[in-house]
Coordinates of C-alpha atoms in Angstrom, one line a residue:
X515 CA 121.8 113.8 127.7
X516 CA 118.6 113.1 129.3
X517 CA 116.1 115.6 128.8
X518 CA 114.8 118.4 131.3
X519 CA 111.7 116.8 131.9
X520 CA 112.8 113.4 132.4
X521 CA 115.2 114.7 135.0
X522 CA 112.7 116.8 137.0
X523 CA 110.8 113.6 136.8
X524 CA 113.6 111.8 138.1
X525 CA 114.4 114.2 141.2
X526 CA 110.8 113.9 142.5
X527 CA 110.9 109.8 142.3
X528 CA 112.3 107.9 144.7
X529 CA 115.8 106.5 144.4
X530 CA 115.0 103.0 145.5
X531 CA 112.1 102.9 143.1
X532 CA 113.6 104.5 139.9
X533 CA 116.6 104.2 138.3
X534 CA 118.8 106.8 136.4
X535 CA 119.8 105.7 133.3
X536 CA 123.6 107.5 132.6
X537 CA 124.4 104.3 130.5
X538 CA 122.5 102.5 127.8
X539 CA 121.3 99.1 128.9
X540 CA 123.4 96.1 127.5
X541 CA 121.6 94.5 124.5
X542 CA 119.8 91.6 124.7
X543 CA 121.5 88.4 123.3
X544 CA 120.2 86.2 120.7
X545 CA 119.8 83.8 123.4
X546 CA 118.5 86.6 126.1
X547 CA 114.5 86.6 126.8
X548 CA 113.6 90.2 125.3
X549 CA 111.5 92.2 128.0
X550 CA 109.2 94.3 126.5
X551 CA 106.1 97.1 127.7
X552 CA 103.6 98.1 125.7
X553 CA 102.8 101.8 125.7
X554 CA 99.1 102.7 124.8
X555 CA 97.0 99.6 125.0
X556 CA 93.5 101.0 124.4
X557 CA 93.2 100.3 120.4
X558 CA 96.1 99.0 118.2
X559 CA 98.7 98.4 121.7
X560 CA 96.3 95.7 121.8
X561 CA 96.7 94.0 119.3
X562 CA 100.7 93.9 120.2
X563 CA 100.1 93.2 123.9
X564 CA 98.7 89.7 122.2
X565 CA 101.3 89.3 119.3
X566 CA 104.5 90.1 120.9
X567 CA 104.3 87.4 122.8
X568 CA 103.8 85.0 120.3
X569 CA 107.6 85.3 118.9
X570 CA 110.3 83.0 120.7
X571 CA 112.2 84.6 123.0
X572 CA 110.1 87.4 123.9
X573 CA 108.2 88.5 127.2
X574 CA 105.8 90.9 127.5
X575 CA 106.1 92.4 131.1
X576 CA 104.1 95.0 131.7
X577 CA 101.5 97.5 130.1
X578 CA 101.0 101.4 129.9
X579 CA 98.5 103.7 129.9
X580 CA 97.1 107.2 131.0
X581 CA 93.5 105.9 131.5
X582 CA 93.8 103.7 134.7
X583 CA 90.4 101.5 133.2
X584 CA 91.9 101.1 130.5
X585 CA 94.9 99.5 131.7
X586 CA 93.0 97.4 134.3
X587 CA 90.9 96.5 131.1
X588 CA 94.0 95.3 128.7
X589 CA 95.2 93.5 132.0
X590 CA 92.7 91.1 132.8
X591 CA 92.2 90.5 129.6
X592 CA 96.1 89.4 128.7
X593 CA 96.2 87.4 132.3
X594 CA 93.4 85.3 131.2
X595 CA 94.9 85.1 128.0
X596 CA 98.9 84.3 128.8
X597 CA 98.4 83.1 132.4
X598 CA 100.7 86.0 133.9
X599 CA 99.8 89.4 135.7
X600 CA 101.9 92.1 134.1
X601 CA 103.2 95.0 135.7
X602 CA 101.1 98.2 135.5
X603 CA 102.5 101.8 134.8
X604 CA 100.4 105.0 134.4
X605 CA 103.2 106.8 133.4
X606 CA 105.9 105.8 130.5
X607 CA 108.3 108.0 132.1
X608 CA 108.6 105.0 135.1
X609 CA 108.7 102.4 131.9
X610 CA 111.5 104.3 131.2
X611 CA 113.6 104.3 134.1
X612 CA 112.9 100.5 134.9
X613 CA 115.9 98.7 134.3
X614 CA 114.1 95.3 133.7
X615 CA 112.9 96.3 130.6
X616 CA 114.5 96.0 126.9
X617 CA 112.3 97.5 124.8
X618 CA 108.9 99.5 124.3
X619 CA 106.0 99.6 122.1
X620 CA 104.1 103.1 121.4
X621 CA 101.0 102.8 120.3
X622 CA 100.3 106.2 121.6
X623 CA 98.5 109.5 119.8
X624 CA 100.7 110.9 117.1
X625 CA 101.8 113.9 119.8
X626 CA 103.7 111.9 121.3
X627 CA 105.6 109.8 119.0
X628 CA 108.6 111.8 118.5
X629 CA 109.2 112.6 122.6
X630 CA 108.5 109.1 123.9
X631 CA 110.7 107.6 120.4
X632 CA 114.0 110.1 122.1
X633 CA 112.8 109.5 125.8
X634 CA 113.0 105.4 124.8
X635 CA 116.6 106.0 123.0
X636 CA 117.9 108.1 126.3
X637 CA 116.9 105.6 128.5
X638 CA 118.4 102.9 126.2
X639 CA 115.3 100.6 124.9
X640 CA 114.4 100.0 121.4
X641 CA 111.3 101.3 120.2
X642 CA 108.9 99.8 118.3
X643 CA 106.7 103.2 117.1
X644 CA 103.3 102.9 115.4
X645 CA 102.3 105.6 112.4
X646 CA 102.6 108.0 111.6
X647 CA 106.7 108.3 112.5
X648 CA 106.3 111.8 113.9
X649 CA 103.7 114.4 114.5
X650 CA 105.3 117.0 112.1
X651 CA 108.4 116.7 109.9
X652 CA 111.2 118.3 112.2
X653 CA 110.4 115.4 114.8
X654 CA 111.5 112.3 112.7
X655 CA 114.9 114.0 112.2
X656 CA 115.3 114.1 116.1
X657 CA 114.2 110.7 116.3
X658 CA 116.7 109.6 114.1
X659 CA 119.1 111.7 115.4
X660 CA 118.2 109.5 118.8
X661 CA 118.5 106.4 118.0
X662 CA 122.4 107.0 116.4
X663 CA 123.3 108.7 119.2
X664 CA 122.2 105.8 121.4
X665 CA 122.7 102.9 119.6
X666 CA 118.6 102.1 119.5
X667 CA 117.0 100.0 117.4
X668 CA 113.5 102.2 116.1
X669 CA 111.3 100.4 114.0
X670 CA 107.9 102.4 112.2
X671 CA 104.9 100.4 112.2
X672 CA 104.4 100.6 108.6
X673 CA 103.9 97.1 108.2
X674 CA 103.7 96.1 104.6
X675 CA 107.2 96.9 104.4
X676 CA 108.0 93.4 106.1
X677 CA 106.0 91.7 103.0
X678 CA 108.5 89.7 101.3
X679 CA 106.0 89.5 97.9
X680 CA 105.5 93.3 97.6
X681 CA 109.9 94.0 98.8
X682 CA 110.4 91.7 95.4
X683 CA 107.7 93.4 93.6
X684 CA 108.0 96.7 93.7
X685 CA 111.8 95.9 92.8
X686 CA 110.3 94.3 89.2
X687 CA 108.2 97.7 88.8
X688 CA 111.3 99.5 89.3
X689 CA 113.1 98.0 86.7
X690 CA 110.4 98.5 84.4
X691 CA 108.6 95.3 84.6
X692 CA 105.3 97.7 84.0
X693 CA 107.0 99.6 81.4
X694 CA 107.9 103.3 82.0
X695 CA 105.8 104.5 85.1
X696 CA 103.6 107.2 83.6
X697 CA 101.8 108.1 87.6
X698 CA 100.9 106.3 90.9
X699 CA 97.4 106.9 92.6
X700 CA 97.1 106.4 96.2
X701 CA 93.3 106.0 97.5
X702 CA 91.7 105.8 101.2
X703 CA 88.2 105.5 99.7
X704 CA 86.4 104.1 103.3
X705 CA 83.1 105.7 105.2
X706 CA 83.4 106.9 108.7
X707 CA 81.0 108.8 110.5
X708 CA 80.6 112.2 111.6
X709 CA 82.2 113.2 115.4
X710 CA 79.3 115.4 116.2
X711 CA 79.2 118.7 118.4
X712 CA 79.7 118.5 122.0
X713 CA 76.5 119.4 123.7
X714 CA 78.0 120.6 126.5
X715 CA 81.7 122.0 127.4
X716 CA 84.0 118.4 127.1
X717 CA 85.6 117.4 130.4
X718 CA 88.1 114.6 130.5
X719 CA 87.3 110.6 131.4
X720 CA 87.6 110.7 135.5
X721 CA 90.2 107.7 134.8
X722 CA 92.3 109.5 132.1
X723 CA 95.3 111.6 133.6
X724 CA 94.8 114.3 131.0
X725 CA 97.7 116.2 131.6
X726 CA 100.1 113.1 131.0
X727 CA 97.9 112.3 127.8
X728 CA 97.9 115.9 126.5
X729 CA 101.6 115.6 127.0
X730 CA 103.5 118.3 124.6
X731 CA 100.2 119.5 123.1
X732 CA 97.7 121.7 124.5
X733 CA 95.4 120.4 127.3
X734 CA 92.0 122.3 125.7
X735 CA 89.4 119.5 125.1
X736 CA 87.5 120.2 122.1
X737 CA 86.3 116.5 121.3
X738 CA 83.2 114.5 123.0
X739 CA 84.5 111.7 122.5
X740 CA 87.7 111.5 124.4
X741 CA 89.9 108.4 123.0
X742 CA 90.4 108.2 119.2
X743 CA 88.6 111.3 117.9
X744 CA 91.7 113.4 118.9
X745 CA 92.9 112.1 115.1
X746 CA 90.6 115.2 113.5
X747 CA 92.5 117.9 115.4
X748 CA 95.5 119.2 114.5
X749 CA 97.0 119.9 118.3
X750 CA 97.1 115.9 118.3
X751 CA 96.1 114.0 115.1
X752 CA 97.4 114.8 111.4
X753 CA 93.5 114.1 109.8
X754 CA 93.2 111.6 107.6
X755 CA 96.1 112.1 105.3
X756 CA 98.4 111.5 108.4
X757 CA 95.9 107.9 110.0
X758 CA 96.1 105.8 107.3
X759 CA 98.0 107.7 104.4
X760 CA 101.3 106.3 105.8
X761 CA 100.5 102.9 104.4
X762 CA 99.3 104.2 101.4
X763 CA 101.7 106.5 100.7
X764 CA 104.7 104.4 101.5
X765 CA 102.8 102.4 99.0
X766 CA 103.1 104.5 96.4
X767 CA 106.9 106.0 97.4
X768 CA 108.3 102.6 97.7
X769 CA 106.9 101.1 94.1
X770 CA 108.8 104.0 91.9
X771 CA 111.8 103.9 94.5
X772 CA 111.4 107.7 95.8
X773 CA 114.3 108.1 98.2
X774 CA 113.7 111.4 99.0
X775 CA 111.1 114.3 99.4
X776 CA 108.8 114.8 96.7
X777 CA 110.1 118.7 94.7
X778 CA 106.2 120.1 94.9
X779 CA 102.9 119.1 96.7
X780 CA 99.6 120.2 95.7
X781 CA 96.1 119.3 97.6
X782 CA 92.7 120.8 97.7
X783 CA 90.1 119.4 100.3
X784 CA 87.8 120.4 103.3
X785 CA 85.3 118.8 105.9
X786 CA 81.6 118.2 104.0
X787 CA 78.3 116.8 104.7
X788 CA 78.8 116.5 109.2
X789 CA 78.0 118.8 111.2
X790 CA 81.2 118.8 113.7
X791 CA 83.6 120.1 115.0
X792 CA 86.5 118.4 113.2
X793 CA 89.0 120.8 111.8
X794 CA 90.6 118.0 109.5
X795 CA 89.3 117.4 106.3
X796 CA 87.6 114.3 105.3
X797 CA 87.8 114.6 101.6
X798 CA 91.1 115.5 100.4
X799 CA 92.9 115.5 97.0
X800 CA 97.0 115.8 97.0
X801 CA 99.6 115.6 94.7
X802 CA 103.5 114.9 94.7
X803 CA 106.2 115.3 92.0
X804 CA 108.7 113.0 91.8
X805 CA 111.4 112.6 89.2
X806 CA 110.3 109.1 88.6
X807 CA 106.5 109.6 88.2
X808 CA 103.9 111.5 90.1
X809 CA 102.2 110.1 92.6
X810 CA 98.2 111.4 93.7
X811 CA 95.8 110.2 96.5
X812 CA 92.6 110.4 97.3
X813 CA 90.9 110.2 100.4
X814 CA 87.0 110.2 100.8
X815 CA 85.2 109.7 104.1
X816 CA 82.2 110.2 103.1
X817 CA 79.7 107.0 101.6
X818 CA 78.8 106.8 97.7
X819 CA 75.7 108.9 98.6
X820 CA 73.5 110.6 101.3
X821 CA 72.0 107.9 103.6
X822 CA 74.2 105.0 102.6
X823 CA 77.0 103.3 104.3
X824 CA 78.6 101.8 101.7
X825 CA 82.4 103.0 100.6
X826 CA 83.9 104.2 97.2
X827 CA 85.7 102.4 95.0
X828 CA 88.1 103.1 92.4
X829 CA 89.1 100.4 90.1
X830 CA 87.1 97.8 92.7
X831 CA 89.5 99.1 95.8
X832 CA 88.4 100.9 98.2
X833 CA 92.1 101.1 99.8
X834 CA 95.1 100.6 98.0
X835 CA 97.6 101.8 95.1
X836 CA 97.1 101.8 91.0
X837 CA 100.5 102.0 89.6
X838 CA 100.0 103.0 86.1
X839 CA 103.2 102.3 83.4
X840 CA 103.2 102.0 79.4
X841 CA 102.6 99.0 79.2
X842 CA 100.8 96.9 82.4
X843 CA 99.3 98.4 85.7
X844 CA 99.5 97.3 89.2
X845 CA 96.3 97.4 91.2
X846 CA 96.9 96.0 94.8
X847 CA 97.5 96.5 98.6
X848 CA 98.9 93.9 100.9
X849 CA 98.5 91.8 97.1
X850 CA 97.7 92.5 94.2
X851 CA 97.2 91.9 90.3
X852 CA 99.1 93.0 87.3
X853 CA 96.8 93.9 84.2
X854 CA 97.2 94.6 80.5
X855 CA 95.8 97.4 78.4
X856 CA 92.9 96.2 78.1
X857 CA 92.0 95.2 81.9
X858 CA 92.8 91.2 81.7
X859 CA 94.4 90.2 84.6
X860 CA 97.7 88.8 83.4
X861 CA 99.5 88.5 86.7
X862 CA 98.8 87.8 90.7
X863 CA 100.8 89.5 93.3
X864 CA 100.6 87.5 96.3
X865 CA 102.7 85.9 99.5
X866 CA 102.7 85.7 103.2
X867 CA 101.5 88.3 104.8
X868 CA 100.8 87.2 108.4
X869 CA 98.4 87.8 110.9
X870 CA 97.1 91.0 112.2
X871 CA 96.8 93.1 109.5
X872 CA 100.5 92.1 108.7
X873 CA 101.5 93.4 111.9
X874 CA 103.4 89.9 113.1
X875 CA 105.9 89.9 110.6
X876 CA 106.9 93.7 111.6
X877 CA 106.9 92.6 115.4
X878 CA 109.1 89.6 114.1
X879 CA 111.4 91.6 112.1
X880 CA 112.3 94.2 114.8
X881 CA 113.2 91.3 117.3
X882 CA 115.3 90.2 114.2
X883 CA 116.8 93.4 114.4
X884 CA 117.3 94.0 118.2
X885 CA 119.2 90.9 118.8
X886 CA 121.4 91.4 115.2
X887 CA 122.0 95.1 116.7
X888 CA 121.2 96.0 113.0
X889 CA 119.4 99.2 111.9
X890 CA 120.3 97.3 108.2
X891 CA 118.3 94.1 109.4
X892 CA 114.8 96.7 110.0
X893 CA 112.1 96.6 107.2
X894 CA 111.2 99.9 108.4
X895 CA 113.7 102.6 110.3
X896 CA 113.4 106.2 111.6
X897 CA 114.5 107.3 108.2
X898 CA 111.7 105.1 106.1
X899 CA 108.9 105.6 108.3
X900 CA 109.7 109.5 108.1
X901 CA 109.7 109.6 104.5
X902 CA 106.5 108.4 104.0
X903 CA 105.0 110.4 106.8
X904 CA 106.5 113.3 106.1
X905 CA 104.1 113.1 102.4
X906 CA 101.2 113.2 104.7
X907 CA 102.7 116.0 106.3
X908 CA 103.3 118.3 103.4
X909 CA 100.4 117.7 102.2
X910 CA 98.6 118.7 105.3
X911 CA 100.6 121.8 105.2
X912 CA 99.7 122.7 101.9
X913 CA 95.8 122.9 103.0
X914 CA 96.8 124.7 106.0
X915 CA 98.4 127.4 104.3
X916 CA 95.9 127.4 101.4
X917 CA 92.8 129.5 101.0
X918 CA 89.1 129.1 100.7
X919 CA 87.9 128.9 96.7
X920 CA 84.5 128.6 95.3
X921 CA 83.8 124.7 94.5
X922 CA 81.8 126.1 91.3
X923 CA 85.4 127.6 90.7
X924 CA 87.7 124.5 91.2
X925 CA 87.5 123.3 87.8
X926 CA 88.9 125.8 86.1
X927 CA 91.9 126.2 88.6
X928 CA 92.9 122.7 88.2
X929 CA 92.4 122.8 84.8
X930 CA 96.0 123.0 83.9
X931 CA 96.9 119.8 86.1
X932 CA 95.6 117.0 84.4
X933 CA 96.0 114.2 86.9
X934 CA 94.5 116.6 90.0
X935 CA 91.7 117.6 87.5
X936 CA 90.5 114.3 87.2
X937 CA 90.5 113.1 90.5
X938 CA 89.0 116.7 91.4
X939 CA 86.2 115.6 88.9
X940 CA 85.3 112.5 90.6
X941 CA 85.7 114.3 94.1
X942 CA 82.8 116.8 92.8
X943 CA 81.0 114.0 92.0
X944 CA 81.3 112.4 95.2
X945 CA 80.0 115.7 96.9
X946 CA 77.1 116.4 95.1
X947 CA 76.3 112.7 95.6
X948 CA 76.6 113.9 99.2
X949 CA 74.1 116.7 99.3
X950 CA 76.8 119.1 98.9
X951 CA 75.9 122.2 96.6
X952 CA 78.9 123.4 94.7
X953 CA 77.3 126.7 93.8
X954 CA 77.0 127.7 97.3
X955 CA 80.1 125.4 99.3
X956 CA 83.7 125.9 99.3
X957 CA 87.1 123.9 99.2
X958 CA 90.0 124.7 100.8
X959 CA 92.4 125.1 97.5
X960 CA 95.8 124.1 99.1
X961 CA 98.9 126.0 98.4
X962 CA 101.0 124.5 96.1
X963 CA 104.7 124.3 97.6
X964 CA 107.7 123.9 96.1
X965 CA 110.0 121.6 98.2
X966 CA 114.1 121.4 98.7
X967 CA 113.9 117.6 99.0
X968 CA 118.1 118.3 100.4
X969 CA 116.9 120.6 103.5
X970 CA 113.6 119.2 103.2
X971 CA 112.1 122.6 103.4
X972 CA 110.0 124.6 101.3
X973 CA 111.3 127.2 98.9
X974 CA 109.9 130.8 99.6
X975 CA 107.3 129.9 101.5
X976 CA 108.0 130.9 105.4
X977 CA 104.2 130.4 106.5
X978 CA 104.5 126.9 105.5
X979 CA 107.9 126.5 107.2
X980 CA 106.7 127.1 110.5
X981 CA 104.5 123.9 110.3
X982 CA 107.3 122.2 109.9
X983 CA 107.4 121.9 113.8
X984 CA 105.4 122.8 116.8
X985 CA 105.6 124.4 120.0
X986 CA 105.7 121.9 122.8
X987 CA 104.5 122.4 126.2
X988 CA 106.5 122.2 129.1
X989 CA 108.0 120.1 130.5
X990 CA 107.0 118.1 127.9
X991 CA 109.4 119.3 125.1
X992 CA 111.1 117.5 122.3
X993 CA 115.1 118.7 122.5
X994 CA 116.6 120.4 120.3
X995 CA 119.8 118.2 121.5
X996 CA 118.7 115.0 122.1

């Protein structure tokens, strides 16, 4: 059924310029040239307007954006590149209801993931969907619920799950070629820079259409600068913990095997050191409980100390996963090395791993995947992406729903916690290296929740429940039938 929206859209559009889509579109062939738009070419749609069509068989045909430079920008720029004009939409609902494309690529703000995932499914492309899978956890499941209904193929762009070294590896770790896994630390240990304040009431870029990029969040405009900065409020982005954490965490999940929700999350964080207006935190601690081991992560935005612009490092990364067993430990992230008790690298974890970022092989596996009809042939479905994002999003939740402690005070609250006391001990650290004074600054101490990884909902908690999903504004709502 196609959403309310999409058909109010669809009665004001002219019926020789737009088509209906009551049918899905037949599947391209393995010998059929796969049309495909990229939606959201400012930043990482970029980088796939110039990759996708790099893979036989493929055709990038037009481009998307709400900011009308910026599509005139990413334009140019591929028609000097690929020797074609591609067509230009400043609206995906017309990508959409255009017949002569296959498939789309979102590499859009996290609000919109879910809606334009089930919009894509209804109007019966494939979807290729950057992270995070979904803005909060009750999204992914209507995602998924999309693309069964519709026979879609959805990949997440969580890339490193297309690395053939670390599908093997992690296999190994899980049958215990590290010994027994004892705990898994994620980390996110790189500098950015503060937002600053708006000096004056924001208004939006004349070329962005900021109702259309506001979409089923607010249209308030809080943030001076308009593209990208949206990540550090919660109406669009999911902080830190929800930008890059997805690789990270899907890190740590896929090495011990965790097919499911975590049964607890833990954090404790807050926003130090810039004067903003940010209201996600840029120095976070959280913690999962698994069965199999527990995983933590850290995140630090902040440099090593006050006036440098150097990042943190834990065990020399500054990004990555240590997976710690009885008898080796992993320490890697697109590769990696496997070292004994007493640090001596015994073992290198390495393969293919493309180009951008690893991002080719991804592209190349959901082609693989669109012309198999497969959702078996994808590295990285619905279901995968959204367990990984979903970590990011109960951790978030946890600091939402928390409450502000004394940083003087921290210590002794953790105490009982070993593996969140001692990355809380290098976090104070970190701070005071910062300028930050512990006697007088405080920490958000995050709830911790206890977690029904069957409903994947939290037990006795309702606060935290209703974070869980969001309200949408119209007509730009996710469906509760989709």
């Amino acid at each position: 059924m196609i959403s309310l929206s999409r058909r109010q859209f669809l009665a004001a559009a002219s019926a020789t310029t737009f088509t209906t889509m009551t049918s899905p579109l037949v599947a391209a062939g393995a010998n059929d040239e796969l049309r495909v738009v990229v939606i959201g070419v400012n930043g990482i749609g970029k980088t796939h307007l110039n990759g996708f069509p790099q893979i036989p068989g493929v055709k990038v045909v037009g481009a998307c954006d709400a900011d009308h430079a910026v599509l005139g920008t990413r334009t140019e720029e591929f028609h000097k590149k690929f020797g074609y004009s591609l067509k230009k939409y400043d609206d995906l609902r017309r990508v959409y209801d255009d017949p002569d494309v296959d498939a789309v690529v979102l590499a859009i703000p996290n609000h919109w993931h879910a809606l334009g995932t089930v919009w894509g499914c209804q109007a019966g492309k494939d979807v290729y969907t950057e992270k995070p899978c979904s803005h909060n956890i009750w999204e992914a499941g209507q995602m998924e619920k999309a693309a069964q209904k519709y026979d879609r193929i959805v990949q997440v762009g969580i890339q490193r799950r297309s690395f053939a070294h670390l599908q093997d590896f992690f296999k190994e770790v899980q049958a215990g070629v590290l010994g027994k896994v004892k705990q898994v630390k994620g980390l996110y240990l790189t500098r950015r820079d503060s937002i600053g304040r708006p000096a004056t009431p924001p208004k939006p870029l004349p070329s962005v259409n900021h109702d259309l990029w506001c979409g089923p969040a607010p249209t308030k405009l809080e943030r001076a600068k308009y593209h990208y900065d949206w990540h550090w409020f919660w109406d669009y982005g999911n902080a830190e913990l929800g930008n890059n954490g997805p690789h990270i965490l899907d890190l740590c999940r896929w090495s011990i095997g965790a097919e499911e929700f975590p049964t607890s999350v833990s954090s404790v964080g807050g926003r130090y050191a810039w004067d903003d207006n940010g209201q996600t935190p840029n120095t976070h601690i959280l913690r999962y409980e698994y069965a199999t081991a527990p995983i933590t992560f850290e995140i630090r935005d902040l440099p090593t100390a006050t006036g440098k612009k150097d990042t943190c490092k834990y065990m020399d990364l500054s990004y990555g996963i240590v997976v710690e067993g009885e008898e080796a430990t992993y320490v890697g992230f697109d590769t990696g090395k496997v070292i004994d008790k007493s640090g001596k690298t015994i073992r290198e974890i390495s393969g293919n791993t493309g180009t951008d970022g690893g991002r080719q092989l991804h592209r190349e596996n959901f082609v693989k995947a669109v012309r198999s009809r497969k959702t078996s042939d994808l590295n990285c479905s619905v279901k995968t992406g959204h367990l990984s994002t979903a970590l990011c999003h109960l951790g978030n939740i946890s600091h939402r729903v928390g409450q502000p402690l004394s940083l003087a005070a921290l210590p002794e609250r953790v105490a009982e916690q070993p593996l969140l006391s001692e990355a809380t001990g290098r976090m104070l650290e970190h701070l005071q290296a910062n300028g930050v004074d512990a006697s007088t600054a405080n920490v958000q101490l995050g709830q911790t929740l206890e977690i029904n990884p069957k409903t994947e909902k939290f037990v006795g908690s309702e606060p935290a429940n209703q974070l869980l999903r969001r309200e949408y504004r119209a007509p730009y709502i996710v469906p509760e039938n989709v």
